[in-house]
Amino acid sequence: MEHRCSARYNADIKILLYKYEVPVAIGRIKNGTRHGLFIKSDLADVKPLQQLGVEILVYRNSQKLQRHRFDSIVIHTTDHGFGVELDTLSEETGNQLIEMLHASPETPQESELFDMVANA
């Protein structure tokens, strides 16, 4: 079993951040494991123990967009971003997240992210 302190996978994946089920900011996953992520974002007022939603929108082909949503809690903050611990993920969901971290999949342009959520 992978431990929370296991080596992290470097990534560069654009994401949407949610507060109270409302998208509030764009960020980037910089590294992570199936248990936690380090996110770089300009989201202000992030505090430890705050709950955030993390959504990854990934192109699977030129027409198909998949959405992956994770609930998380902020564990620590730095000047460069913040670390979150993910709620318990099923084995399948955890494996999908690890695959995404390895692949750094193609994601929409930042200007498109909020438009896609609004039109969903």
mmCIF file of C-alpha atoms in Angstrom:
data_model
loop_
_atom_site.group_PDB
_atom_site.id
_atom_site.type_symbol
_atom_site.label_atom_id
_atom_site.label_comp_id
_atom_site.label_asym_id
_atom_site.label_seq_id
_atom_site.Cartn_x
_atom_site.Cartn_y
_atom_site.Cartn_z
ATOM 1 C CA MET A 1 0.000 0.000 0.000
ATOM 2 C CA GLU A 2 1.229 3.464 -0.844
ATOM 3 C CA HIS A 3 1.885 5.678 2.165
ATOM 4 C CA ARG A 4 1.008 9.370 2.313
ATOM 5 C CA CYS A 5 4.729 10.187 2.514
ATOM 6 C CA SER A 6 5.571 8.086 -0.557
ATOM 7 C CA ALA A 7 7.456 9.675 -3.404
ATOM 8 C CA ARG A 8 5.261 12.117 -5.268
ATOM 9 C CA TYR A 9 4.734 12.171 -9.013
ATOM 10 C CA ASN A 10 5.579 15.470 -10.698
ATOM 11 C CA ALA A 11 2.790 16.847 -12.858
ATOM 12 C CA ASP A 12 1.509 19.992 -14.515
ATOM 13 C CA ILE A 13 -2.266 19.634 -14.756
ATOM 14 C CA LYS A 14 -4.705 22.559 -14.917
ATOM 15 C CA ILE A 15 -7.628 22.285 -12.506
ATOM 16 C CA LEU A 16 -10.652 24.136 -11.179
ATOM 17 C CA LEU A 17 -10.936 24.763 -7.449
ATOM 18 C CA TYR A 18 -14.319 24.819 -5.743
ATOM 19 C CA LYS A 19 -15.559 26.320 -2.505
ATOM 20 C CA TYR A 20 -19.054 25.315 -1.447
ATOM 21 C CA GLU A 21 -19.673 23.605 -4.817
ATOM 22 C CA VAL A 22 -18.926 26.831 -6.742
ATOM 23 C CA PRO A 23 -15.841 27.129 -8.999
ATOM 24 C CA VAL A 24 -13.752 29.981 -7.615
ATOM 25 C CA ALA A 25 -10.234 29.679 -9.055
ATOM 26 C CA ILE A 26 -7.935 27.973 -11.496
ATOM 27 C CA GLY A 27 -4.861 26.133 -10.309
ATOM 28 C CA ARG A 28 -2.249 23.596 -11.355
ATOM 29 C CA ILE A 29 -1.394 20.287 -9.755
ATOM 30 C CA LYS A 30 2.393 20.361 -9.432
ATOM 31 C CA ASN A 31 2.865 16.944 -7.800
ATOM 32 C CA GLY A 32 0.962 14.341 -5.850
ATOM 33 C CA THR A 33 0.026 10.803 -4.922
ATOM 34 C CA ARG A 34 -3.324 9.065 -4.632
ATOM 35 C CA HIS A 35 -3.615 10.548 -1.132
ATOM 36 C CA GLY A 36 -2.657 14.164 -1.629
ATOM 37 C CA LEU A 37 -1.724 16.902 -4.079
ATOM 38 C CA PHE A 38 0.344 20.071 -4.071
ATOM 39 C CA ILE A 39 -1.507 22.816 -5.940
ATOM 40 C CA LYS A 40 -0.180 26.107 -7.241
ATOM 41 C CA SER A 41 -2.904 28.752 -7.432
ATOM 42 C CA ASP A 42 -3.564 32.417 -6.824
ATOM 43 C CA LEU A 43 -6.614 31.510 -4.712
ATOM 44 C CA ALA A 44 -6.541 33.919 -1.768
ATOM 45 C CA ASP A 45 -7.331 33.124 1.853
ATOM 46 C CA VAL A 46 -6.559 29.403 1.752
ATOM 47 C CA LYS A 47 -6.255 28.109 5.297
ATOM 48 C CA PRO A 48 -5.422 24.726 6.830
ATOM 49 C CA LEU A 49 -8.470 22.492 7.410
ATOM 50 C CA GLN A 50 -10.453 24.329 4.729
ATOM 51 C CA GLN A 51 -12.448 22.053 2.436
ATOM 52 C CA LEU A 52 -11.975 22.467 -1.310
ATOM 53 C CA GLY A 53 -13.201 20.635 -4.373
ATOM 54 C CA VAL A 54 -10.666 19.843 -7.084
ATOM 55 C CA GLU A 55 -11.847 19.158 -10.637
ATOM 56 C CA ILE A 56 -9.653 17.959 -13.475
ATOM 57 C CA LEU A 57 -11.059 18.332 -16.989
ATOM 58 C CA VAL A 58 -9.182 16.034 -19.371
ATOM 59 C CA TYR A 59 -9.449 15.616 -23.137
ATOM 60 C CA ARG A 60 -9.645 11.911 -23.999
ATOM 61 C CA ASN A 61 -9.857 12.669 -27.701
ATOM 62 C CA SER A 62 -10.521 15.799 -29.707
ATOM 63 C CA GLN A 63 -14.257 15.742 -28.922
ATOM 64 C CA LYS A 64 -14.585 13.975 -25.553
ATOM 65 C CA LEU A 65 -13.975 15.810 -22.300
ATOM 66 C CA GLN A 66 -13.917 13.867 -19.031
ATOM 67 C CA ARG A 67 -14.377 15.406 -15.606
ATOM 68 C CA HIS A 68 -12.750 14.047 -12.473
ATOM 69 C CA ARG A 69 -13.861 15.606 -9.180
ATOM 70 C CA PHE A 70 -12.185 15.068 -5.798
ATOM 71 C CA ASP A 71 -13.068 16.433 -2.390
ATOM 72 C CA SER A 72 -10.098 17.541 -0.340
ATOM 73 C CA ILE A 73 -8.991 19.320 2.794
ATOM 74 C CA VAL A 74 -6.115 21.797 2.938
ATOM 75 C CA ILE A 75 -3.259 20.465 5.061
ATOM 76 C CA HIS A 76 -0.626 23.190 4.671
ATOM 77 C CA THR A 77 0.014 26.407 2.792
ATOM 78 C CA THR A 78 3.181 27.997 1.408
ATOM 79 C CA ASP A 79 4.006 31.123 -0.562
ATOM 80 C CA HIS A 80 3.875 29.017 -3.730
ATOM 81 C CA GLY A 81 0.636 27.084 -3.170
ATOM 82 C CA PHE A 82 -0.953 24.597 -0.813
ATOM 83 C CA GLY A 83 -1.104 20.905 -0.081
ATOM 84 C CA VAL A 84 -4.378 19.028 0.139
ATOM 85 C CA GLU A 85 -5.272 15.594 1.389
ATOM 86 C CA LEU A 86 -7.844 13.795 -0.720
ATOM 87 C CA ASP A 87 -10.873 12.122 0.789
ATOM 88 C CA THR A 88 -10.669 8.358 0.660
ATOM 89 C CA LEU A 89 -10.590 7.251 -2.955
ATOM 90 C CA SER A 90 -11.641 3.859 -4.268
ATOM 91 C CA GLU A 91 -8.885 1.707 -5.743
ATOM 92 C CA GLU A 92 -10.118 2.451 -9.274
ATOM 93 C CA THR A 93 -10.312 6.226 -8.711
ATOM 94 C CA GLY A 94 -6.891 6.254 -7.054
ATOM 95 C CA ASN A 95 -5.400 4.393 -10.017
ATOM 96 C CA GLN A 96 -7.002 6.869 -12.465
ATOM 97 C CA LEU A 97 -5.477 9.763 -10.527
ATOM 98 C CA ILE A 98 -2.030 8.150 -10.575
ATOM 99 C CA GLU A 99 -2.352 7.597 -14.352
ATOM 100 C CA MET A 100 -3.227 11.277 -14.820
ATOM 101 C CA LEU A 101 -0.261 12.371 -12.699
ATOM 102 C CA HIS A 102 2.070 10.180 -14.768
ATOM 103 C CA ALA A 103 0.665 11.326 -18.101
ATOM 104 C CA SER A 104 0.071 15.057 -17.381
ATOM 105 C CA PRO A 105 -2.867 14.880 -19.811
ATOM 106 C CA GLU A 106 -3.988 17.611 -22.161
ATOM 107 C CA THR A 107 -6.388 19.929 -20.361
ATOM 108 C CA PRO A 108 -8.411 22.910 -21.619
ATOM 109 C CA GLN A 109 -6.849 26.354 -21.811
ATOM 110 C CA GLU A 110 -7.359 28.349 -18.623
ATOM 111 C CA SER A 111 -9.692 30.764 -20.413
ATOM 112 C CA GLU A 112 -11.915 27.815 -21.406
ATOM 113 C CA LEU A 113 -12.218 26.141 -17.991
ATOM 114 C CA PHE A 114 -14.961 28.297 -16.457
ATOM 115 C CA ASP A 115 -16.868 28.405 -19.775
ATOM 116 C CA MET A 116 -16.972 24.617 -19.867
ATOM 117 C CA VAL A 117 -18.364 24.428 -16.356
ATOM 118 C CA ALA A 118 -20.991 27.073 -17.110
ATOM 119 C CA ASN A 119 -22.127 25.202 -20.222
ATOM 120 C CA ALA A 120 -22.170 21.737 -18.625
#
